[in-house]
Amino acid sequence: MATATIQKKWRDKHRLVKSQLNVMARKQTHEDLDDFAGAFQLRGKGEAVTFAAFIIRALVQRADFDAQAARMLDDFTAAYHRDREFHSA
């Protein structure tokens, strides 16, 4: 873990464009993020979270003009909500 001085330096440098996200998640979610980082040549779990948000944004945009993508998005959303307690912390 970084020292308080290092953390302050990072926050001061990035305060206008970044904020730290501390999230409690199931161990499986952390393992999945590690797997995504390796599979897609990402720089770790933080970048895997960013990549996941990018993919969702792209899928939402694609769903606006592609019926198959819209169905996939609806199916993924329904499946997540159906099994929410299993996936969330």
CSV table of N, CA and C in Angstrom, one decimal:
chain,number,residue,atom,x,y,z
A,1,MET,N,0.8,-1.2,0.0
A,1,MET,CA,0.0,0.0,0.0
A,1,MET,C,0.9,1.2,0.0
A,2,ALA,N,0.5,2.2,-0.8
A,2,ALA,CA,1.3,3.5,-0.9
A,2,ALA,C,1.2,4.3,0.4
A,3,THR,N,2.2,5.0,0.7
A,3,THR,CA,2.2,5.8,1.9
A,3,THR,C,1.3,7.0,1.7
A,4,ALA,N,0.9,7.7,2.8
A,4,ALA,CA,0.0,8.8,2.7
A,4,ALA,C,0.6,9.9,1.8
A,5,THR,N,1.9,10.1,1.9
A,5,THR,CA,2.5,11.2,1.1
A,5,THR,C,2.4,10.8,-0.4
A,6,ILE,N,2.6,9.6,-0.8
A,6,ILE,CA,2.5,9.2,-2.2
A,6,ILE,C,1.1,9.3,-2.7
A,7,GLN,N,0.1,8.9,-1.8
A,7,GLN,CA,-1.3,9.0,-2.2
A,7,GLN,C,-1.7,10.5,-2.4
A,8,LYS,N,-1.2,11.4,-1.5
A,8,LYS,CA,-1.5,12.8,-1.6
A,8,LYS,C,-1.0,13.4,-2.9
A,9,LYS,N,0.3,13.0,-3.2
A,9,LYS,CA,0.9,13.4,-4.5
A,9,LYS,C,0.1,13.0,-5.7
A,10,TRP,N,-0.4,11.7,-5.7
A,10,TRP,CA,-1.2,11.2,-6.8
A,10,TRP,C,-2.5,12.0,-6.9
A,11,ARG,N,-3.2,12.2,-5.7
A,11,ARG,CA,-4.4,12.9,-5.7
A,11,ARG,C,-4.3,14.3,-6.2
A,12,ASP,N,-3.2,15.0,-5.8
A,12,ASP,CA,-3.0,16.4,-6.2
A,12,ASP,C,-2.7,16.4,-7.7
A,13,LYS,N,-2.0,15.5,-8.2
A,13,LYS,CA,-1.7,15.5,-9.7
A,13,LYS,C,-2.9,15.2,-10.5
A,14,HIS,N,-3.8,14.3,-10.1
A,14,HIS,CA,-4.9,13.9,-10.9
A,14,HIS,C,-6.3,14.4,-10.4
A,15,ARG,N,-6.3,15.4,-9.5
A,15,ARG,CA,-7.6,15.7,-8.9
A,15,ARG,C,-8.6,16.2,-9.8
A,16,LEU,N,-8.3,16.7,-11.0
A,16,LEU,CA,-9.3,17.2,-11.9
A,16,LEU,C,-9.8,16.2,-12.9
A,17,VAL,N,-9.1,15.1,-13.0
A,17,VAL,CA,-9.5,14.1,-14.0
A,17,VAL,C,-9.8,12.7,-13.4
A,18,LYS,N,-9.4,12.4,-12.2
A,18,LYS,CA,-9.5,11.1,-11.7
A,18,LYS,C,-10.0,11.2,-10.2
A,19,SER,N,-10.7,10.1,-9.8
A,19,SER,CA,-11.0,10.0,-8.4
A,19,SER,C,-10.9,8.5,-8.0
A,20,GLN,N,-10.5,8.2,-6.8
A,20,GLN,CA,-10.3,6.9,-6.4
A,20,GLN,C,-11.6,6.2,-6.1
A,21,LEU,N,-11.7,4.9,-6.5
A,21,LEU,CA,-12.9,4.2,-6.4
A,21,LEU,C,-12.6,2.9,-5.5
A,22,ASN,N,-13.0,3.0,-4.3
A,22,ASN,CA,-12.8,1.8,-3.4
A,22,ASN,C,-14.2,1.1,-3.3
A,23,VAL,N,-14.2,-0.2,-3.8
A,23,VAL,CA,-15.4,-0.9,-3.8
A,23,VAL,C,-15.2,-2.3,-3.2
A,24,MET,N,-16.2,-2.6,-2.3
A,24,MET,CA,-16.2,-4.0,-1.8
A,24,MET,C,-16.8,-4.9,-2.8
A,25,ALA,N,-16.2,-5.9,-3.2
A,25,ALA,CA,-16.8,-6.8,-4.2
A,25,ALA,C,-16.4,-8.3,-3.8
A,26,ARG,N,-17.2,-9.2,-4.2
A,26,ARG,CA,-16.9,-10.6,-4.0
A,26,ARG,C,-15.5,-11.0,-4.5
A,27,LYS,N,-14.9,-12.0,-3.9
A,27,LYS,CA,-13.6,-12.4,-4.4
A,27,LYS,C,-13.6,-12.8,-5.9
A,28,GLN,N,-14.7,-13.4,-6.3
A,28,GLN,CA,-14.9,-13.9,-7.7
A,28,GLN,C,-14.8,-12.7,-8.6
A,29,THR,N,-15.3,-11.5,-8.2
A,29,THR,CA,-15.3,-10.3,-9.1
A,29,THR,C,-13.8,-9.9,-9.2
A,30,HIS,N,-13.1,-9.9,-8.1
A,30,HIS,CA,-11.6,-9.5,-8.2
A,30,HIS,C,-10.9,-10.5,-9.1
A,31,GLU,N,-11.2,-11.8,-9.0
A,31,GLU,CA,-10.5,-12.8,-9.9
A,31,GLU,C,-10.9,-12.6,-11.3
A,32,ASP,N,-12.2,-12.2,-11.6
A,32,ASP,CA,-12.6,-12.0,-12.9
A,32,ASP,C,-11.9,-10.8,-13.5
A,33,LEU,N,-11.7,-9.7,-12.7
A,33,LEU,CA,-11.0,-8.5,-13.2
A,33,LEU,C,-9.6,-8.8,-13.5
A,34,ASP,N,-8.9,-9.7,-12.7
A,34,ASP,CA,-7.6,-10.1,-13.0
A,34,ASP,C,-7.5,-10.9,-14.3
A,35,ASP,N,-8.5,-11.8,-14.5
A,35,ASP,CA,-8.6,-12.5,-15.8
A,35,ASP,C,-8.8,-11.6,-17.0
A,36,PHE,N,-9.7,-10.6,-16.8
A,36,PHE,CA,-9.9,-9.7,-17.9
A,36,PHE,C,-8.7,-8.9,-18.2
A,37,ALA,N,-8.0,-8.5,-17.2
A,37,ALA,CA,-6.7,-7.7,-17.4
A,37,ALA,C,-5.7,-8.6,-18.2
A,38,GLY,N,-5.6,-9.8,-17.9
A,38,GLY,CA,-4.7,-10.7,-18.7
A,38,GLY,C,-5.2,-11.0,-20.1
A,39,ALA,N,-6.5,-11.2,-20.2
A,39,ALA,CA,-7.0,-11.6,-21.5
A,39,ALA,C,-7.0,-10.5,-22.5
A,40,PHE,N,-7.1,-9.2,-22.1
A,40,PHE,CA,-7.2,-8.1,-23.0
A,40,PHE,C,-6.0,-7.2,-22.9
A,41,GLN,N,-4.9,-7.7,-22.3
A,41,GLN,CA,-3.6,-6.9,-22.2
A,41,GLN,C,-3.8,-5.6,-21.5
A,42,LEU,N,-4.5,-5.6,-20.4
A,42,LEU,CA,-4.8,-4.4,-19.6
A,42,LEU,C,-3.7,-4.3,-18.4
A,43,ARG,N,-3.6,-3.2,-17.8
A,43,ARG,CA,-2.6,-3.0,-16.8
A,43,ARG,C,-3.1,-3.3,-15.4
A,44,GLY,N,-4.1,-4.1,-15.2
A,44,GLY,CA,-4.5,-4.4,-13.9
A,44,GLY,C,-6.0,-4.3,-13.7
A,45,LYS,N,-6.5,-4.5,-12.5
A,45,LYS,CA,-7.9,-4.5,-12.2
A,45,LYS,C,-8.5,-3.1,-12.4
A,46,GLY,N,-7.8,-2.1,-12.1
A,46,GLY,CA,-8.4,-0.7,-12.3
A,46,GLY,C,-8.7,-0.5,-13.7
A,47,GLU,N,-7.8,-0.9,-14.6
A,47,GLU,CA,-8.0,-0.7,-16.0
A,47,GLU,C,-9.1,-1.7,-16.5
A,48,ALA,N,-9.2,-2.8,-15.9
A,48,ALA,CA,-10.2,-3.8,-16.3
A,48,ALA,C,-11.6,-3.2,-16.0
A,49,VAL,N,-11.7,-2.5,-14.9
A,49,VAL,CA,-13.0,-1.8,-14.6
A,49,VAL,C,-13.3,-0.7,-15.6
A,50,THR,N,-12.3,0.0,-16.0
A,50,THR,CA,-12.5,1.1,-17.0
A,50,THR,C,-12.9,0.4,-18.4
A,51,PHE,N,-12.2,-0.7,-18.7
A,51,PHE,CA,-12.5,-1.4,-19.9
A,51,PHE,C,-14.0,-1.9,-19.9
A,52,ALA,N,-14.4,-2.4,-18.8
A,52,ALA,CA,-15.8,-2.9,-18.7
A,52,ALA,C,-16.8,-1.8,-18.9
A,53,ALA,N,-16.5,-0.6,-18.3
A,53,ALA,CA,-17.4,0.5,-18.5
A,53,ALA,C,-17.4,0.9,-20.0
A,54,PHE,N,-16.2,0.9,-20.6
A,54,PHE,CA,-16.1,1.2,-22.0
A,54,PHE,C,-17.0,0.3,-22.9
A,55,ILE,N,-16.9,-1.0,-22.6
A,55,ILE,CA,-17.6,-2.1,-23.3
A,55,ILE,C,-19.1,-1.8,-23.1
A,56,ILE,N,-19.6,-1.6,-21.9
A,56,ILE,CA,-21.0,-1.3,-21.7
A,56,ILE,C,-21.5,-0.1,-22.5
A,57,ARG,N,-20.7,1.0,-22.4
A,57,ARG,CA,-21.0,2.2,-23.2
A,57,ARG,C,-21.1,1.9,-24.6
A,58,ALA,N,-20.2,1.1,-25.2
A,58,ALA,CA,-20.2,0.8,-26.6
A,58,ALA,C,-21.5,-0.1,-26.9
A,59,LEU,N,-21.8,-1.0,-26.0
A,59,LEU,CA,-23.0,-1.9,-26.3
A,59,LEU,C,-24.3,-1.1,-26.3
A,60,VAL,N,-24.4,-0.1,-25.3
A,60,VAL,CA,-25.5,0.8,-25.3
A,60,VAL,C,-25.6,1.6,-26.6
A,61,GLN,N,-24.5,2.1,-27.0
A,61,GLN,CA,-24.5,2.9,-28.3
A,61,GLN,C,-24.9,2.0,-29.5
A,62,ARG,N,-24.4,0.8,-29.5
A,62,ARG,CA,-24.7,-0.1,-30.6
A,62,ARG,C,-26.2,-0.5,-30.6
A,63,ALA,N,-26.7,-0.7,-29.4
A,63,ALA,CA,-28.1,-1.1,-29.2
A,63,ALA,C,-29.1,-0.1,-29.8
A,64,ASP,N,-28.6,1.2,-29.9
A,64,ASP,CA,-29.5,2.2,-30.4
A,64,ASP,C,-29.9,2.0,-31.9
A,65,PHE,N,-29.0,1.3,-32.6
A,65,PHE,CA,-29.3,1.0,-34.0
A,65,PHE,C,-29.2,-0.4,-34.5
A,66,ASP,N,-29.0,-1.3,-33.5
A,66,ASP,CA,-28.8,-2.7,-33.9
A,66,ASP,C,-29.7,-3.6,-32.9
A,67,ALA,N,-30.8,-4.2,-33.5
A,67,ALA,CA,-31.7,-4.9,-32.7
A,67,ALA,C,-31.1,-6.1,-31.9
A,68,GLN,N,-30.2,-6.8,-32.6
A,68,GLN,CA,-29.5,-7.9,-31.9
A,68,GLN,C,-28.7,-7.4,-30.7
A,69,ALA,N,-28.0,-6.3,-30.8
A,69,ALA,CA,-27.3,-5.7,-29.6
A,69,ALA,C,-28.3,-5.3,-28.6
A,70,ALA,N,-29.4,-4.7,-29.0
A,70,ALA,CA,-30.4,-4.3,-28.0
A,70,ALA,C,-30.9,-5.5,-27.2
A,71,ARG,N,-31.2,-6.6,-27.9
A,71,ARG,CA,-31.7,-7.9,-27.2
A,71,ARG,C,-30.6,-8.4,-26.3
A,72,MET,N,-29.4,-8.4,-26.7
A,72,MET,CA,-28.3,-8.8,-25.9
A,72,MET,C,-28.2,-8.0,-24.6
A,73,LEU,N,-28.3,-6.7,-24.8
A,73,LEU,CA,-28.2,-5.8,-23.6
A,73,LEU,C,-29.4,-6.1,-22.7
A,74,ASP,N,-30.6,-6.2,-23.2
A,74,ASP,CA,-31.7,-6.6,-22.4
A,74,ASP,C,-31.6,-7.9,-21.7
A,75,ASP,N,-31.0,-8.9,-22.4
A,75,ASP,CA,-30.8,-10.2,-21.8
A,75,ASP,C,-29.8,-10.1,-20.7
A,76,PHE,N,-28.7,-9.4,-20.9
A,76,PHE,CA,-27.6,-9.3,-19.9
A,76,PHE,C,-28.2,-8.6,-18.6
A,77,THR,N,-29.0,-7.5,-18.9
A,77,THR,CA,-29.5,-6.7,-17.8
A,77,THR,C,-30.5,-7.6,-17.0
A,78,ALA,N,-31.4,-8.3,-17.6
A,78,ALA,CA,-32.3,-9.2,-16.9
A,78,ALA,C,-31.6,-10.3,-16.1
A,79,ALA,N,-30.6,-10.9,-16.7
A,79,ALA,CA,-29.8,-11.9,-16.0
A,79,ALA,C,-29.1,-11.4,-14.8
A,80,TYR,N,-28.5,-10.2,-14.9
A,80,TYR,CA,-27.9,-9.6,-13.8
A,80,TYR,C,-28.9,-9.4,-12.7
A,81,HIS,N,-30.0,-8.7,-13.0
A,81,HIS,CA,-31.0,-8.4,-12.0
A,81,HIS,C,-31.6,-9.7,-11.4
A,82,ARG,N,-31.7,-10.7,-12.2
A,82,ARG,CA,-32.3,-12.0,-11.6
A,82,ARG,C,-31.3,-12.6,-10.6
A,83,ASP,N,-30.0,-12.5,-10.9
A,83,ASP,CA,-29.0,-13.1,-10.0
A,83,ASP,C,-28.2,-12.1,-9.3
A,84,ARG,N,-28.7,-10.9,-9.0
A,84,ARG,CA,-28.0,-9.8,-8.4
A,84,ARG,C,-27.3,-10.1,-7.1
A,85,GLU,N,-28.0,-10.8,-6.3
A,85,GLU,CA,-27.4,-11.2,-5.0
A,85,GLU,C,-26.2,-12.1,-5.1
A,86,PHE,N,-26.2,-12.9,-6.1
A,86,PHE,CA,-25.0,-13.7,-6.4
A,86,PHE,C,-23.8,-12.9,-6.8
A,87,HIS,N,-24.1,-11.9,-7.7
A,87,HIS,CA,-23.0,-11.1,-8.3
A,87,HIS,C,-22.5,-10.0,-7.4
A,88,SER,N,-23.4,-9.3,-6.7
A,88,SER,CA,-23.0,-8.1,-5.9
A,88,SER,C,-22.5,-8.5,-4.5
A,89,ALA,N,-21.9,-7.6,-3.9
A,89,ALA,CA,-21.4,-7.8,-2.5
A,89,ALA,C,-22.4,-7.9,-1.5
